[in-house]
DNA sequence: CTTGACCTTATAGTTGCTGGAAGCTTTAGT
DNA sequence: ACTAAAGCTTCCAGCAACTATAAGGTCAAG
């Protein structure tokens, strides 16, 4: 099958598939007589695997590791599990960071009148934030 | 003051300050006789403002808008507030995405024995995930 | 036989910096 | 006075993970 079919079935774009090939994440596709890439079912399976793994939050290099384990009959499932648990930690710290941002933003917004006038607590606080021991967090 | 002093006071790195100048986010710094950039207190104020805004989750282009409002005496605080509220929405949808990821990862991990054997539910599910109407979310 | 959809490669752009090289000036120590 | 270290300058490359664009070859339908 052509690349666009493989793209549709895997949930990746054609561009992304070519990109993955170029960085050696998937093996080089075989070519038809016309020079077009030609994919088999098992190629699509690998592409799907990658699509899932990326959507689940793994980076490219982590996907490379996962694919290596996927292909390795000698693997230990503990190894795979530890990759996943490590990723959970990373994702959780990202969440915490974003939540802190959201809280700061909400506090900023709540202090701003949001009217026609030029005075704006948001701008005031963005320029001084942190100077007087962050009254933002404590809601003073 | 020299760039490294401005960096220390603003919380940005010297590289970042030069970068902001190069993209026109801050005005071109005036130079001392030796060719070194020379910053005033008010330059540092703008840099601090940027540092805060970036840390609070605004992108470069959004910072440009905020700085424009900061410098504009004719602004309406409602305009600033709507930028902030829009950003809250963006941050919240990022959080939701990451939470979904974390849940998927946790479910994957819980199904994996994590032992010396090669069988691994994580790899199984990454390769088929979504095919049978996602048993992952429902914990079947 | 032409139109349009597909395929190919190669290159550049995205975001927000960071790192390094090469070459100034300034500063501190001997 | 000399030297070494630190700080400044510019410019170019690179990171992630693609996406976009250009310029061209191929294929199926009407």
Coordinates of C-alpha atoms (C1' of nucleotides) in Angstrom, one line a residue:
Chain A
X1 CA 0.0 0.0 0.0
X2 CA 1.0 3.6 -0.6
X3 CA 2.1 6.0 2.1
X4 CA -1.2 7.8 2.4
X5 CA -3.0 4.5 3.0
X6 CA -0.4 3.6 5.7
X7 CA -0.9 7.1 7.1
X8 CA -4.6 6.7 7.3
X9 CA -4.3 3.3 8.9
X10 CA -1.7 4.3 11.4
X11 CA -3.1 7.7 12.4
X12 CA 0.1 9.5 11.4
X13 CA 0.6 11.9 8.5
X14 CA 2.6 10.9 5.4
X15 CA 5.1 13.6 6.3
X16 CA 5.5 12.2 9.7
X17 CA 6.1 8.7 8.4
X18 CA 8.8 9.9 6.0
X19 CA 10.3 11.8 8.9
X20 CA 10.3 8.8 11.1
X21 CA 12.1 6.9 8.3
X22 CA 14.6 9.7 7.9
X23 CA 15.6 9.6 11.5
X24 CA 15.8 5.8 11.5
X25 CA 12.8 5.3 13.9
X26 CA 11.2 2.9 11.4
X27 CA 13.1 0.8 8.9
X28 CA 13.5 2.1 5.4
X29 CA 10.3 1.2 3.4
X30 CA 10.6 -1.0 0.4
X31 CA 9.8 0.7 -2.9
X32 CA 7.4 -0.2 -5.7
X33 CA 8.5 0.0 -9.4
X34 CA 7.4 3.6 -9.6
X35 CA 9.6 4.5 -6.7
X36 CA 6.7 4.9 -4.3
X37 CA 7.1 3.6 -0.8
X38 CA 5.2 0.4 -0.3
X39 CA 4.0 -0.7 3.1
X40 CA 2.9 -4.1 4.5
X41 CA 0.5 -4.8 7.3
X42 CA 3.3 -5.3 9.7
X43 CA 4.9 -2.0 8.8
X44 CA 1.6 -0.4 9.6
X45 CA 1.6 -2.2 12.9
X46 CA 4.9 -0.6 13.9
X47 CA 3.5 2.8 12.8
X48 CA 0.4 2.4 14.9
X49 CA 2.6 1.4 17.8
X50 CA 4.5 4.6 17.4
X51 CA 1.3 6.7 17.0
X52 CA 0.0 5.3 20.3
X53 CA 3.3 5.7 22.1
X54 CA 3.7 9.3 21.0
X55 CA 0.0 10.1 21.9
X56 CA 0.7 8.6 25.3
X57 CA 3.4 11.1 25.9
X58 CA 6.6 9.3 25.0
X59 CA 9.3 11.2 23.2
X60 CA 11.0 10.0 20.0
X61 CA 14.0 8.5 21.8
X62 CA 11.7 6.8 24.3
X63 CA 9.7 5.4 21.4
X64 CA 12.9 4.0 20.0
X65 CA 13.5 2.2 23.2
X66 CA 10.0 0.9 23.4
X67 CA 10.2 -0.4 19.8
X68 CA 13.4 -2.1 20.7
X69 CA 11.7 -3.8 23.6
X70 CA 8.7 -4.6 21.4
X71 CA 11.0 -6.4 19.0
X72 CA 13.1 -8.1 21.6
X73 CA 11.9 -11.5 22.7
X74 CA 14.4 -11.5 25.5
X75 CA 13.0 -8.4 27.2
X76 CA 12.0 -8.2 30.9
X77 CA 8.6 -6.7 31.4
X78 CA 10.0 -4.9 34.5
X79 CA 12.1 -2.8 32.1
X80 CA 9.1 -1.7 30.2
X81 CA 7.2 -0.9 33.3
X82 CA 9.9 1.2 34.7
X83 CA 9.9 3.3 31.5
X84 CA 6.2 3.9 31.9
X85 CA 6.4 4.8 35.6
X86 CA 9.2 7.2 34.9
X87 CA 7.1 8.8 32.3
X88 CA 4.2 9.1 34.8
X89 CA 6.5 11.1 37.1
X90 CA 7.5 13.5 34.3
X91 CA 3.9 14.0 33.2
X92 CA 2.9 14.7 36.8
X93 CA 5.5 17.3 37.3
X94 CA 4.4 19.0 34.1
X95 CA 0.8 19.0 35.4
X96 CA 1.9 20.6 38.6
X97 CA 3.7 23.3 36.8
X98 CA 0.8 24.1 34.6
X99 CA -1.6 24.1 37.6
X100 CA 0.7 26.6 39.3
X101 CA 0.5 28.8 36.2
X102 CA -3.2 28.5 36.0
X103 CA -3.5 29.6 39.6
X104 CA -1.3 32.6 39.0
X105 CA -3.3 33.6 36.0
X106 CA -6.6 33.2 37.8
X107 CA -5.3 35.4 40.6
X108 CA -4.1 38.0 38.2
X109 CA -7.4 38.0 36.4
X110 CA -9.5 38.3 39.6
X111 CA -7.7 41.5 40.5
X112 CA -8.3 43.2 37.2
X113 CA -11.5 45.3 36.9
X114 CA -11.7 44.5 33.2
X115 CA -13.3 47.7 32.3
X116 CA -12.7 50.6 29.9
X117 CA -10.1 52.3 32.1
X118 CA -6.3 52.0 31.7
X119 CA -5.5 50.9 35.2
X120 CA -4.8 47.2 35.3
X121 CA -3.7 45.1 38.2
X122 CA -2.4 42.4 35.9
X123 CA 0.2 44.7 34.3
X124 CA 1.1 46.1 37.7
X125 CA 1.7 42.7 39.1
X126 CA 3.6 41.4 36.1
X127 CA 6.0 44.2 36.5
X128 CA 6.6 43.7 40.3
X129 CA 5.6 40.1 40.9
X130 CA 7.9 38.5 43.5
X131 CA 9.4 41.7 44.7
X132 CA 7.4 41.9 47.9
X133 CA 7.3 38.2 48.8
X134 CA 4.6 37.2 46.4
X135 CA 1.3 38.5 47.6
X136 CA -0.2 36.6 44.6
X137 CA -0.1 33.2 46.2
X138 CA -1.3 34.3 49.6
X139 CA -4.1 36.4 48.2
X140 CA -3.3 39.5 50.2
Chain B
X1 CA 25.0 48.6 33.6
X2 CA 26.4 45.7 31.6
X3 CA 24.3 42.9 30.2
X4 CA 25.2 40.4 32.9
X5 CA 24.1 42.7 35.6
X6 CA 20.8 43.3 33.8
X7 CA 20.5 39.6 33.4
X8 CA 21.0 39.0 37.2
X9 CA 18.4 41.7 38.0
X10 CA 15.8 40.6 35.5
X11 CA 16.2 36.8 36.0
X12 CA 16.9 36.2 32.4
X13 CA 20.2 35.0 30.9
X14 CA 22.5 37.3 28.9
X15 CA 21.8 35.1 25.9
X16 CA 18.1 35.5 26.3
X17 CA 18.3 39.2 26.5
X18 CA 20.3 39.4 23.3
X19 CA 17.9 37.1 21.7
X20 CA 14.9 39.3 22.8
X21 CA 16.7 42.3 21.3
X22 CA 17.3 40.4 18.1
X23 CA 13.7 39.6 17.6
X24 CA 12.6 43.1 18.5
X25 CA 10.9 42.1 21.7
X26 CA 12.8 44.7 23.6
X27 CA 14.3 47.9 22.1
X28 CA 17.9 47.9 20.9
X29 CA 20.1 48.6 23.9
X30 CA 22.3 51.7 23.9
X31 CA 26.0 51.1 23.8
X32 CA 28.9 52.2 25.9
X33 CA 32.1 53.5 24.3
X34 CA 33.6 50.1 24.3
X35 CA 30.6 48.7 22.4
X36 CA 29.1 46.9 25.3
X37 CA 25.3 47.1 25.8
X38 CA 24.4 49.5 28.6
X39 CA 21.1 49.1 30.5
X40 CA 19.1 51.5 32.5
X41 CA 16.8 50.7 35.4
X42 CA 13.8 51.1 33.1
X43 CA 15.3 48.7 30.6
X44 CA 15.6 46.2 33.5
X45 CA 12.0 46.8 34.4
X46 CA 10.9 45.8 30.9
X47 CA 13.1 42.7 31.1
X48 CA 11.7 41.7 34.5
X49 CA 8.2 42.1 33.0
X50 CA 9.1 39.7 30.3
X51 CA 10.6 37.2 32.7
X52 CA 7.4 37.2 34.7
X53 CA 5.1 37.0 31.7
X54 CA 7.1 34.1 30.2
X55 CA 7.1 32.3 33.5
X56 CA 3.4 32.7 33.8
X57 CA 2.9 30.9 30.5
X58 CA 2.7 33.6 27.9
X59 CA 4.4 33.0 24.6
X60 CA 6.7 35.5 22.9
X61 CA 4.0 37.0 20.7
X62 CA 1.7 37.3 23.6
X63 CA 4.4 39.0 25.6
X64 CA 4.8 41.4 22.7
X65 CA 1.1 42.3 23.0
X66 CA 1.3 42.6 26.8
X67 CA 4.3 44.9 26.5
X68 CA 2.4 47.0 24.0
X69 CA -0.4 47.3 26.5
X70 CA 2.0 48.0 29.3
X71 CA 3.4 50.9 27.4
X72 CA 0.1 52.2 26.1
X73 CA -1.7 54.7 28.4
X74 CA -4.8 54.4 26.3
X75 CA -5.3 50.7 27.0
X76 CA -8.5 49.2 28.4
X77 CA -7.9 46.8 31.3
X78 CA -10.6 44.5 29.8
X79 CA -8.3 43.8 26.9
X80 CA -5.5 42.7 29.2
X81 CA -7.9 40.6 31.2
X82 CA -9.2 38.8 28.2
X83 CA -5.7 37.9 27.2
X84 CA -5.2 36.4 30.6
X85 CA -8.5 34.5 30.6
X86 CA -7.7 33.1 27.1
X87 CA -4.4 31.9 28.4
X88 CA -6.2 30.2 31.4
X89 CA -8.2 28.2 28.9
X90 CA -5.2 27.1 27.0
X91 CA -3.4 26.1 30.1
X92 CA -6.4 24.2 31.3
X93 CA -6.7 22.2 28.1
X94 CA -3.1 21.3 28.3
X95 CA -3.6 20.1 31.9
X96 CA -6.6 18.0 30.8
X97 CA -4.5 16.4 28.0
X98 CA -1.7 15.6 30.4
X99 CA -4.1 14.1 32.9
X100 CA -5.5 11.9 30.3
X101 CA -2.0 10.8 29.4
X102 CA -1.2 10.1 33.0
X103 CA -4.3 8.0 33.4
X104 CA -3.5 6.0 30.4
X105 CA 0.1 5.4 31.6
X106 CA -1.1 4.4 35.0
X107 CA -3.5 1.9 33.6
X108 CA -0.9 0.5 31.4
X109 CA 1.5 0.1 34.3
X110 CA -1.0 -1.5 36.5
X111 CA -1.6 -4.3 34.0
X112 CA 2.1 -5.1 33.6
X113 CA 3.6 -7.7 35.9
X114 CA 6.9 -6.0 35.9
X115 CA 8.9 -9.2 36.3
X116 CA 11.7 -11.0 34.6
X117 CA 9.5 -12.5 31.9
X118 CA 9.1 -11.2 28.4
X119 CA 5.3 -10.9 28.4
X120 CA 4.2 -7.4 28.8
X121 CA 0.7 -6.0 28.8
X122 CA 2.0 -2.5 28.1
X123 CA 3.5 -3.5 24.8
X124 CA 0.4 -5.5 23.9
X125 CA -1.8 -2.5 24.5
X126 CA 0.4 0.0 22.8
X127 CA 0.1 -2.0 19.7
X128 CA -3.6 -2.5 19.8
X129 CA -4.9 0.4 21.9
X130 CA -8.1 1.8 20.6
X131 CA -8.9 -1.2 18.3
X132 CA -11.5 -2.7 20.6
X133 CA -13.2 0.5 21.8
X134 CA -10.6 1.3 24.4
X135 CA -10.9 -1.0 27.4
X136 CA -8.2 1.1 28.9
X137 CA -10.4 3.9 30.0
X138 CA -13.1 1.6 31.4
X139 CA -10.7 -0.6 33.2
X140 CA -12.2 -3.8 31.9
Chain C
dC1 C1' -4.9 14.5 -23.4
dT2 C1' -5.5 17.1 -19.7
dT3 C1' -6.6 17.7 -15.0
dG4 C1' -6.0 16.7 -10.5
dA5 C1' -4.5 13.8 -6.9
dC6 C1' -0.9 11.4 -5.5
dC7 C1' 4.1 10.4 -5.0
dT8 C1' 9.2 11.9 -4.7
dT9 C1' 13.3 14.8 -2.7
dA10 C1' 15.4 18.7 -0.6
dT11 C1' 15.3 22.8 2.0
dA12 C1' 13.5 26.0 5.3
dG13 C1' 10.6 27.4 9.0
dT14 C1' 8.4 26.7 13.5
dT15 C1' 9.3 28.0 19.2
dG16 C1' 12.4 29.8 22.5
dC17 C1' 16.1 29.6 23.4
dT18 C1' 21.2 27.4 24.3
dG19 C1' 26.0 26.4 23.1
dG20 C1' 30.1 27.2 20.7
dA21 C1' 33.7 29.6 18.0
dA22 C1' 36.5 33.5 17.2
dG23 C1' 37.9 37.8 18.5
dC24 C1' 37.5 42.1 21.2
dT25 C1' 38.1 44.7 26.2
dT26 C1' 38.5 44.9 30.9
dT27 C1' 40.1 43.6 35.3
dA28 C1' 42.9 41.4 38.8
dG29 C1' 47.2 39.5 40.2
dT30 C1' 52.2 39.2 40.1
Chain D
dA1 C1' 54.3 46.0 32.6
dC2 C1' 52.6 41.6 31.6
dT3 C1' 49.5 37.9 31.6
dA4 C1' 45.6 35.2 32.5
dA5 C1' 40.8 35.1 33.4
dA6 C1' 36.5 36.9 32.8
dG7 C1' 33.2 39.4 30.2
dC8 C1' 31.7 41.4 26.1
dT9 C1' 30.8 41.2 20.9
dT10 C1' 28.9 38.7 16.5
dC11 C1' 27.5 34.8 14.0
dC12 C1' 26.3 30.1 13.2
dA13 C1' 24.4 25.5 14.7
dG14 C1' 21.4 22.7 17.1
dC15 C1' 17.5 21.0 20.2
dA16 C1' 12.1 18.6 19.4
dA17 C1' 9.2 16.9 16.3
dC18 C1' 7.5 18.0 13.0
dT19 C1' 5.1 21.2 9.0
dA20 C1' 5.3 23.8 4.9
dT21 C1' 6.9 24.9 0.4
dA22 C1' 9.1 24.2 -4.0
dA23 C1' 9.9 21.6 -8.0
dG24 C1' 9.2 17.8 -10.1
dG25 C1' 7.6 12.7 -11.6
dT26 C1' 3.4 9.4 -11.8
dC27 C1' -1.1 7.7 -12.1
dA28 C1' -6.3 7.3 -12.7
dA29 C1' -10.5 9.4 -14.6
dG30 C1' -13.2 11.8 -18.1

